[in-house]
mmCIF file of C-alpha atoms in Angstrom:
data_model
loop_
_atom_site.group_PDB
_atom_site.id
_atom_site.type_symbol
_atom_site.label_atom_id
_atom_site.label_comp_id
_atom_site.label_asym_id
_atom_site.label_seq_id
_atom_site.Cartn_x
_atom_site.Cartn_y
_atom_site.Cartn_z
ATOM 1 C CA MET A 30 0.045 -0.110 0.166
ATOM 2 C CA ASP A 31 1.555 3.420 -0.855
ATOM 3 C CA ASP A 32 0.287 7.021 0.713
ATOM 4 C CA THR A 33 -1.852 5.561 3.525
ATOM 5 C CA LYS A 34 -2.644 8.273 4.704
ATOM 6 C CA ALA A 35 -4.867 9.161 2.004
ATOM 7 C CA LEU A 36 -6.414 5.910 1.891
ATOM 8 C CA LYS A 37 -9.090 4.553 3.978
ATOM 9 C CA VAL A 38 -9.109 1.589 5.622
ATOM 10 C CA GLY A 39 -13.142 -0.319 7.272
ATOM 11 C CA TYR A 40 -13.675 -2.818 10.031
ATOM 12 C CA LEU A 41 -15.878 -3.369 12.456
ATOM 13 C CA GLY A 42 -16.656 -0.921 15.215
ATOM 14 C CA PRO A 43 -16.719 0.617 16.953
ATOM 15 C CA ALA A 44 -12.277 1.112 18.439
ATOM 16 C CA GLY A 45 -11.030 -1.560 20.425
ATOM 17 C CA THR A 46 -12.419 -4.586 18.951
ATOM 18 C CA PHE A 47 -10.708 -7.724 18.279
ATOM 19 C CA THR A 48 -10.105 -6.554 14.392
ATOM 20 C CA GLU A 49 -8.870 -2.946 14.932
ATOM 21 C CA SER A 50 -6.393 -4.631 17.495
ATOM 22 C CA ALA A 51 -5.033 -7.233 14.393
ATOM 23 C CA LEU A 52 -5.321 -4.028 12.310
ATOM 24 C CA LEU A 53 -2.594 -1.654 14.481
ATOM 25 C CA THR A 54 -0.101 -5.086 13.937
ATOM 26 C CA GLN A 55 0.255 -3.771 10.553
ATOM 27 C CA VAL A 56 2.541 -0.198 10.474
ATOM 28 C CA ASP A 57 0.862 0.988 7.045
ATOM 29 C CA LEU A 58 -2.945 0.270 8.050
ATOM 30 C CA ALA A 59 -2.526 1.737 11.473
ATOM 31 C CA ALA A 60 -1.314 5.193 9.492
ATOM 32 C CA ALA A 61 -4.439 4.776 7.061
ATOM 33 C CA GLU A 62 -7.671 6.787 7.900
ATOM 34 C CA HIS A 63 -10.070 4.180 9.652
ATOM 35 C CA ILE A 64 -14.173 3.899 8.524
ATOM 36 C CA LEU A 65 -15.648 1.521 11.626
ATOM 37 C CA PHE A 66 -19.076 -0.048 10.621
ATOM 38 C CA ARG A 67 -21.250 -1.862 12.748
ATOM 39 C CA SER A 68 -21.302 -5.021 11.094
ATOM 40 C CA HIS A 69 -19.203 -7.510 9.195
ATOM 41 C CA SER A 70 -22.079 -7.222 5.965
ATOM 42 C CA ASP A 71 -21.270 -3.383 6.051
ATOM 43 C CA VAL A 72 -17.344 -3.882 5.783
ATOM 44 C CA LEU A 73 -17.799 -5.730 2.586
ATOM 45 C CA HIS A 74 -20.777 -3.725 1.077
ATOM 46 C CA ASN A 75 -18.689 -0.316 1.596
ATOM 47 C CA THR A 76 -15.798 -1.197 0.021
ATOM 48 C CA SER A 77 -17.300 -3.174 -2.324
ATOM 49 C CA SER A 78 -18.794 0.427 -3.418
ATOM 50 C CA GLY A 79 -15.921 1.866 -3.209
ATOM 51 C CA LEU A 80 -16.884 3.888 -0.049
ATOM 52 C CA VAL A 81 -13.761 2.802 1.627
ATOM 53 C CA ASP A 82 -10.087 1.380 -0.454
ATOM 54 C CA PHE A 83 -9.927 -1.647 1.707
ATOM 55 C CA GLY A 84 -11.601 -3.704 4.214
ATOM 56 C CA PHE A 85 -10.574 -5.090 7.069
ATOM 57 C CA CYS A 86 -12.612 -8.374 8.762
ATOM 58 C CA ALA A 87 -11.912 -11.353 10.786
ATOM 59 C CA ILE A 88 -12.564 -14.899 8.709
ATOM 60 C CA GLU A 89 -11.800 -17.592 10.740
ATOM 61 C CA ASN A 90 -11.028 -18.776 14.225
ATOM 62 C CA ALA A 91 -9.338 -22.229 15.796
ATOM 63 C CA ILE A 92 -12.224 -22.893 17.935
ATOM 64 C CA GLU A 93 -14.863 -21.406 16.131
ATOM 65 C CA GLY A 94 -14.381 -21.841 13.158
ATOM 66 C CA THR A 95 -15.392 -19.894 9.935
ATOM 67 C CA VAL A 96 -17.303 -16.536 10.188
ATOM 68 C CA ASN A 97 -19.433 -18.000 7.315
ATOM 69 C CA VAL A 98 -21.137 -14.368 6.662
ATOM 70 C CA VAL A 99 -17.403 -12.702 5.403
ATOM 71 C CA GLN A 100 -16.807 -16.234 3.307
ATOM 72 C CA ASP A 101 -19.943 -16.626 1.781
ATOM 73 C CA THR A 102 -20.366 -12.390 0.672
ATOM 74 C CA LEU A 103 -16.776 -13.289 -1.033
ATOM 75 C CA ALA A 104 -18.399 -16.385 -2.655
ATOM 76 C CA PHE A 105 -21.733 -15.440 -3.656
ATOM 77 C CA ASP A 106 -22.852 -11.315 -3.177
ATOM 78 C CA SER A 107 -19.046 -9.685 -4.461
ATOM 79 C CA GLU A 108 -16.025 -9.744 -6.412
ATOM 80 C CA LEU A 109 -13.982 -8.238 -3.139
ATOM 81 C CA MET A 110 -10.816 -9.739 -3.502
ATOM 82 C CA ILE A 111 -8.391 -10.657 -0.985
ATOM 83 C CA GLN A 112 -4.755 -8.554 -0.631
ATOM 84 C CA ARG A 113 -3.493 -10.540 2.949
ATOM 85 C CA GLU A 114 -3.916 -11.866 6.031
ATOM 86 C CA VAL A 115 -3.143 -11.407 8.976
ATOM 87 C CA VAL A 116 -2.981 -13.586 12.172
ATOM 88 C CA ILE A 117 -2.777 -13.053 15.937
ATOM 89 C CA PRO A 118 -3.395 -14.728 19.216
ATOM 90 C CA ILE A 119 -6.953 -14.083 21.150
ATOM 91 C CA THR A 120 -7.352 -13.834 24.993
ATOM 92 C CA MET A 121 -10.030 -12.796 26.657
ATOM 93 C CA ASN A 122 -10.567 -10.401 29.676
ATOM 94 C CA LEU A 123 -13.379 -10.401 31.626
ATOM 95 C CA LEU A 124 -14.206 -6.395 31.858
ATOM 96 C CA VAL A 125 -16.412 -4.699 34.891
ATOM 97 C CA GLN A 126 -16.575 -1.782 35.778
ATOM 98 C CA SER A 127 -15.295 -0.502 38.968
ATOM 99 C CA GLY A 128 -15.883 -1.509 42.002
ATOM 100 C CA THR A 129 -18.122 -4.572 39.991
ATOM 101 C CA VAL A 130 -17.580 -7.710 42.143
ATOM 102 C CA ILE A 131 -17.548 -11.112 39.969
ATOM 103 C CA ASN A 132 -20.248 -13.248 42.656
ATOM 104 C CA GLU A 133 -22.654 -10.131 41.960
ATOM 105 C CA VAL A 134 -22.684 -9.708 38.059
ATOM 106 C CA GLU A 135 -25.781 -11.002 36.070
ATOM 107 C CA LYS A 136 -25.238 -10.954 32.960
ATOM 108 C CA VAL A 137 -22.488 -11.365 30.624
ATOM 109 C CA ILE A 138 -22.761 -8.850 27.562
ATOM 110 C CA SER A 139 -19.634 -9.645 24.449
ATOM 111 C CA TYR A 140 -19.693 -10.813 20.683
ATOM 112 C CA PRO A 141 -21.673 -14.318 20.151
ATOM 113 C CA HIS A 142 -18.211 -15.832 18.950
ATOM 114 C CA ALA A 143 -16.549 -14.377 21.756
ATOM 115 C CA LEU A 144 -19.128 -15.891 24.282
ATOM 116 C CA ALA A 145 -18.416 -19.170 22.892
ATOM 117 C CA GLN A 146 -15.103 -19.346 23.580
ATOM 118 C CA VAL A 147 -15.522 -18.153 27.661
ATOM 119 C CA ARG A 148 -18.062 -20.997 28.747
ATOM 120 C CA ALA A 149 -16.000 -23.099 30.646
ATOM 121 C CA PHE A 150 -15.274 -19.888 32.687
ATOM 122 C CA LEU A 151 -18.510 -18.768 32.883
ATOM 123 C CA ARG A 152 -19.882 -21.932 33.837
ATOM 124 C CA ASN A 153 -17.668 -22.087 36.867
ATOM 125 C CA ASN A 154 -17.490 -19.010 37.871
ATOM 126 C CA LEU A 155 -21.553 -17.086 36.355
ATOM 127 C CA PRO A 156 -23.209 -20.199 36.447
ATOM 128 C CA ASP A 157 -26.631 -18.249 36.587
ATOM 129 C CA ALA A 158 -25.811 -15.083 34.421
ATOM 130 C CA GLU A 159 -27.212 -13.890 31.824
ATOM 131 C CA LEU A 160 -26.110 -13.084 28.495
ATOM 132 C CA GLU A 161 -26.279 -10.819 25.858
ATOM 133 C CA ALA A 162 -25.454 -10.674 22.474
ATOM 134 C CA ALA A 163 -23.886 -7.975 20.700
ATOM 135 C CA ASN A 164 -21.680 -6.532 17.898
ATOM 136 C CA SER A 165 -18.922 -7.090 18.328
ATOM 137 C CA THR A 166 -16.569 -7.067 22.017
ATOM 138 C CA ALA A 167 -16.183 -3.239 21.932
ATOM 139 C CA HIS A 168 -19.607 -3.084 21.750
ATOM 140 C CA ALA A 169 -20.176 -4.845 24.556
ATOM 141 C CA ALA A 170 -17.741 -2.443 25.905
ATOM 142 C CA GLN A 171 -19.642 0.434 24.780
ATOM 143 C CA MET A 172 -22.834 -1.520 26.316
ATOM 144 C CA LEU A 173 -21.200 -1.969 29.674
ATOM 145 C CA ALA A 174 -18.984 1.396 30.138
ATOM 146 C CA GLU A 175 -22.951 3.241 29.505
ATOM 147 C CA SER A 176 -24.531 1.190 31.639
ATOM 148 C CA PRO A 177 -26.000 1.858 35.264
ATOM 149 C CA SER A 178 -25.899 -1.301 36.850
ATOM 150 C CA SER A 179 -22.853 -2.406 38.569
ATOM 151 C CA LYS A 180 -23.934 -6.309 38.099
ATOM 152 C CA VAL A 181 -23.552 -5.839 34.287
ATOM 153 C CA ALA A 182 -19.913 -7.377 32.547
ATOM 154 C CA ALA A 183 -18.404 -7.452 28.894
ATOM 155 C CA VAL A 184 -16.375 -9.952 27.394
ATOM 156 C CA GLY A 185 -13.971 -8.064 25.209
ATOM 157 C CA THR A 186 -10.457 -6.932 25.003
ATOM 158 C CA SER A 187 -7.873 -4.829 26.744
ATOM 159 C CA LEU A 188 -7.361 -2.344 24.636
ATOM 160 C CA ALA A 189 -11.092 -2.096 25.056
ATOM 161 C CA ALA A 190 -10.926 -1.861 29.008
ATOM 162 C CA ASP A 191 -8.256 1.243 28.293
ATOM 163 C CA LYS A 192 -10.512 3.179 25.589
ATOM 164 C CA TYR A 193 -14.094 2.766 27.829
ATOM 165 C CA GLY A 194 -12.423 3.297 31.151
ATOM 166 C CA LEU A 195 -13.499 -0.107 32.642
ATOM 167 C CA GLU A 196 -11.276 -2.796 34.778
ATOM 168 C CA ILE A 197 -9.681 -6.231 33.777
ATOM 169 C CA ALA A 198 -11.929 -8.225 36.941
ATOM 170 C CA ALA A 199 -10.257 -11.438 35.082
ATOM 171 C CA GLU A 200 -7.452 -11.906 32.117
ATOM 172 C CA SER A 201 -6.689 -14.454 30.171
ATOM 173 C CA ILE A 202 -10.340 -16.306 30.430
ATOM 174 C CA GLU A 203 -10.679 -18.295 27.000
ATOM 175 C CA ASP A 204 -11.064 -21.904 27.122
ATOM 176 C CA HIS A 205 -8.346 -22.466 24.985
ATOM 177 C CA PRO A 206 -5.180 -20.775 25.686
ATOM 178 C CA GLY A 207 -4.099 -21.335 21.900
ATOM 179 C CA ASN A 208 -7.078 -19.697 20.168
ATOM 180 C CA LYS A 209 -5.937 -17.516 17.195
ATOM 181 C CA THR A 210 -7.844 -15.650 14.729
ATOM 182 C CA ARG A 211 -7.323 -14.746 11.457
ATOM 183 C CA PHE A 212 -7.796 -11.644 9.927
ATOM 184 C CA ILE A 213 -7.962 -10.625 5.732
ATOM 185 C CA LEU A 214 -7.466 -7.354 4.469
ATOM 186 C CA ILE A 215 -10.319 -6.914 0.866
ATOM 187 C CA ALA A 216 -9.970 -4.318 -1.561
ATOM 188 C CA LYS A 217 -12.217 -4.032 -5.411
ATOM 189 C CA ASP A 218 -9.300 -5.416 -7.236
ATOM 190 C CA GLY A 219 -6.042 -6.116 -7.455
ATOM 191 C CA ILE A 220 -3.357 -9.397 -6.804
ATOM 192 C CA PRO A 221 -0.419 -8.437 -4.883
ATOM 193 C CA ALA A 222 2.596 -9.547 -6.780
ATOM 194 C CA PRO A 223 4.658 -13.114 -5.307
ATOM 195 C CA THR A 224 6.501 -12.720 -1.624
ATOM 196 C CA GLY A 225 7.092 -16.713 -1.873
ATOM 197 C CA HIS A 226 5.410 -17.111 0.649
ATOM 198 C CA ASP A 227 1.744 -17.021 -0.393
ATOM 199 C CA LYS A 228 -1.705 -18.254 -0.083
ATOM 200 C CA THR A 229 -4.331 -18.384 -3.001
ATOM 201 C CA SER A 230 -8.180 -18.628 -2.091
ATOM 202 C CA VAL A 231 -10.558 -20.256 -4.533
ATOM 203 C CA VAL A 232 -14.186 -21.217 -4.727
ATOM 204 C CA VAL A 233 -14.754 -24.390 -6.279
ATOM 205 C CA PHE A 234 -18.543 -25.299 -7.620
ATOM 206 C CA GLN A 235 -19.535 -28.532 -9.323
ATOM 207 C CA GLN A 236 -21.159 -28.211 -11.897
ATOM 208 C CA SER A 237 -23.011 -32.075 -11.799
ATOM 209 C CA ASP A 238 -23.178 -34.041 -8.750
ATOM 210 C CA LYS A 239 -21.406 -37.537 -9.169
ATOM 211 C CA PRO A 240 -19.646 -39.803 -7.029
ATOM 212 C CA GLY A 241 -15.431 -39.161 -6.966
ATOM 213 C CA SER A 242 -16.078 -35.178 -8.182
ATOM 214 C CA LEU A 243 -14.501 -34.128 -4.710
ATOM 215 C CA LEU A 244 -11.768 -36.639 -5.349
ATOM 216 C CA ALA A 245 -10.817 -35.594 -8.595
ATOM 217 C CA ILE A 246 -10.326 -31.803 -7.749
ATOM 218 C CA LEU A 247 -8.014 -33.139 -4.663
ATOM 219 C CA GLN A 248 -5.882 -34.746 -6.801
ATOM 220 C CA GLU A 249 -5.025 -32.197 -9.458
ATOM 221 C CA PHE A 250 -3.674 -30.533 -5.934
ATOM 222 C CA ALA A 251 -1.742 -33.822 -5.019
ATOM 223 C CA ALA A 252 -0.478 -34.278 -7.870
ATOM 224 C CA ARG A 253 1.371 -31.046 -7.508
ATOM 225 C CA SER A 254 2.266 -31.220 -4.463
ATOM 226 C CA ILE A 255 0.353 -28.224 -3.383
ATOM 227 C CA ASN A 256 -0.929 -28.553 -0.237
ATOM 228 C CA LEU A 257 -4.480 -27.243 0.988
ATOM 229 C CA THR A 258 -4.752 -25.434 4.368
ATOM 230 C CA LYS A 259 -8.392 -25.077 4.727
ATOM 231 C CA LEU A 260 -11.054 -27.333 2.686
ATOM 232 C CA GLU A 261 -14.987 -26.695 3.513
ATOM 233 C CA SER A 262 -18.462 -26.954 2.769
ATOM 234 C CA ARG A 263 -21.052 -24.624 2.008
ATOM 235 C CA PRO A 264 -24.778 -25.045 0.399
ATOM 236 C CA THR A 265 -24.211 -22.945 -2.641
ATOM 237 C CA ARG A 266 -28.074 -21.493 -1.986
ATOM 238 C CA GLU A 267 -29.215 -22.984 -5.097
ATOM 239 C CA ALA A 268 -30.696 -26.112 -4.062
ATOM 240 C CA LEU A 269 -30.706 -28.215 -0.802
ATOM 241 C CA GLY A 270 -27.890 -31.000 -1.234
ATOM 242 C CA ASN A 271 -25.749 -28.775 -3.021
ATOM 243 C CA TYR A 272 -22.393 -27.548 -2.108
ATOM 244 C CA CYS A 273 -19.274 -25.825 -3.212
ATOM 245 C CA PHE A 274 -16.334 -26.042 -1.649
ATOM 246 C CA PHE A 275 -13.753 -23.169 -0.325
ATOM 247 C CA LEU A 276 -10.381 -23.832 -0.611
ATOM 248 C CA ASP A 277 -6.651 -21.754 0.676
ATOM 249 C CA LEU A 278 -3.626 -23.188 -0.749
ATOM 250 C CA GLU A 279 -0.031 -22.776 0.003
ATOM 251 C CA GLY A 280 1.052 -20.811 -3.344
ATOM 252 C CA HIS A 281 0.444 -17.743 -5.705
ATOM 253 C CA ILE A 282 -1.928 -17.224 -8.687
ATOM 254 C CA ALA A 283 1.788 -16.313 -10.740
ATOM 255 C CA ASP A 284 3.762 -19.543 -9.822
ATOM 256 C CA SER A 285 3.860 -21.781 -12.765
ATOM 257 C CA VAL A 286 1.971 -25.280 -10.706
ATOM 258 C CA MET A 287 -1.087 -23.132 -9.427
ATOM 259 C CA ALA A 288 -1.527 -21.782 -12.176
ATOM 260 C CA ASP A 289 -1.451 -24.622 -14.100
ATOM 261 C CA CYS A 290 -3.653 -26.585 -11.617
ATOM 262 C CA LEU A 291 -6.300 -24.069 -11.818
ATOM 263 C CA LYS A 292 -6.146 -24.293 -15.441
ATOM 264 C CA THR A 293 -6.844 -27.566 -15.068
ATOM 265 C CA LEU A 294 -9.879 -27.268 -12.713
ATOM 266 C CA GLN A 295 -11.347 -24.912 -15.490
ATOM 267 C CA THR A 296 -11.340 -28.022 -18.168
ATOM 268 C CA LYS A 297 -13.311 -29.772 -15.622
ATOM 269 C CA ASP A 298 -16.891 -30.430 -14.927
ATOM 270 C CA VAL A 299 -16.528 -27.719 -12.191
ATOM 271 C CA ARG A 300 -16.610 -23.603 -12.171
ATOM 272 C CA VAL A 301 -13.573 -22.091 -10.079
ATOM 273 C CA LYS A 302 -14.139 -18.915 -8.307
ATOM 274 C CA PHE A 303 -10.614 -16.818 -7.996
ATOM 275 C CA LEU A 304 -10.506 -14.619 -4.568
ATOM 276 C CA GLY A 305 -6.973 -13.943 -4.300
ATOM 277 C CA SER A 306 -3.546 -14.626 -4.314
ATOM 278 C CA TYR A 307 -1.646 -12.922 -0.272
ATOM 279 C CA PRO A 308 0.802 -12.682 1.334
ATOM 280 C CA ALA A 309 0.506 -15.477 3.425
ATOM 281 C CA ALA A 310 0.860 -15.389 7.744
ATOM 282 C CA GLY A 311 3.526 -17.426 9.503
ATOM 283 C CA GLU A 312 6.436 -19.304 8.835
ATOM 284 C CA GLN A 313 8.193 -19.484 5.150
ATOM 285 C CA ALA A 314 7.022 -22.399 3.636
ATOM 286 C CA GLU A 315 7.572 -22.796 0.080
ATOM 287 C CA GLU A 316 10.442 -25.457 -0.633
ATOM 288 C CA VAL A 317 7.487 -27.950 -2.200
ATOM 289 C CA ARG A 318 6.385 -25.380 -4.513
ATOM 290 C CA LYS A 319 9.727 -24.186 -5.900
ATOM 291 C CA GLU A 320 10.516 -27.880 -6.497
ATOM 292 C CA SER A 321 7.103 -28.325 -7.891
ATOM 293 C CA ASN A 322 7.496 -25.207 -9.892
ATOM 294 C CA ASP A 323 11.103 -26.537 -11.305
ATOM 295 C CA ALA A 324 9.659 -29.957 -12.190
ATOM 296 C CA LEU A 325 6.825 -28.374 -14.729
ATOM 297 C CA ASP A 326 9.656 -26.177 -15.875
ATOM 298 C CA LYS A 327 11.280 -29.001 -16.583
ATOM 299 C CA ALA A 328 8.424 -31.146 -18.000
ATOM 300 C CA GLN A 329 7.500 -28.092 -20.282
ATOM 301 C CA SER A 330 11.014 -28.258 -21.613
ATOM 302 C CA TRP A 331 10.779 -31.609 -22.406
ATOM 303 C CA LEU A 332 7.659 -31.506 -24.364
ATOM 304 C CA ASP A 333 8.631 -28.344 -26.090
ATOM 305 C CA SER A 334 12.107 -29.936 -27.019
ATOM 306 C CA ILE A 335 9.648 -32.924 -28.616
ATOM 307 C CA ARG A 336 7.614 -30.944 -30.410
ATOM 308 C CA SER A 337 9.835 -28.603 -31.363
ATOM 309 C CA LYS A 338 10.822 -31.895 -34.037
ATOM 310 C CA LEU A 339 7.278 -31.673 -36.085
ATOM 311 C CA SER A 340 7.464 -30.989 -39.381
#
């Protein structure tokens, strides 16, 4: 991203969400103008319309799985392209107003995914508390800060506690300490240049349902040593029992082996929707991809040498 101060990035608000925490880990995104929206759907819609240059959304959590509204919008309702992924550890905290005693809390507010990730803590410490859904963990913190009752708590970030003048009554209350969430940066178009450590995301729609059709798709990746980091089925919205497949692949569309694989899939009885090739988060794992590219290039040279003898 160039000239970041002139760019607008939209994400889920209000201030203090995990999304904001993830965004602030990216120097260029932190320097851009920030536009906050009430829902993921609003972020995606306003990115598609051009109100913001980029959208930044959670798409997958290690415990609760996919954020379906984001994934489905990319597949069915937009032509947005993924530009980058960001992965951060998720630490949940119980937030309260000053003076609140935990065992007197009667209601806990948070985003449904967040409440689901602290079930054990709530069961053991606040078994009778009412659970109330909010649009985000930061929205829950905002609701708590505005509540006249001292018997309300929220599950949220330390960032939200700072922003809304709340206290952290209990830290790291998540059921699974290794929990992480994956976020994506999206734009109306554009494919970032390959970095050597990239992912490609696609949706594969079967044109007909027949035995072995999924196996035939997966064999194309296996034959080229392309690693799948995600495979998930979702209804196509066309008929009961009709499913498409979301795949995240190690590699970039600029890699000859990836390009050849997707080209071959297009010749089969499937439709491929390309969601983007982009820099991947985490440790680099490109050796197998490089070997596959080299092998494909050698095979192409071999074929070209034979074809050159055609009269």
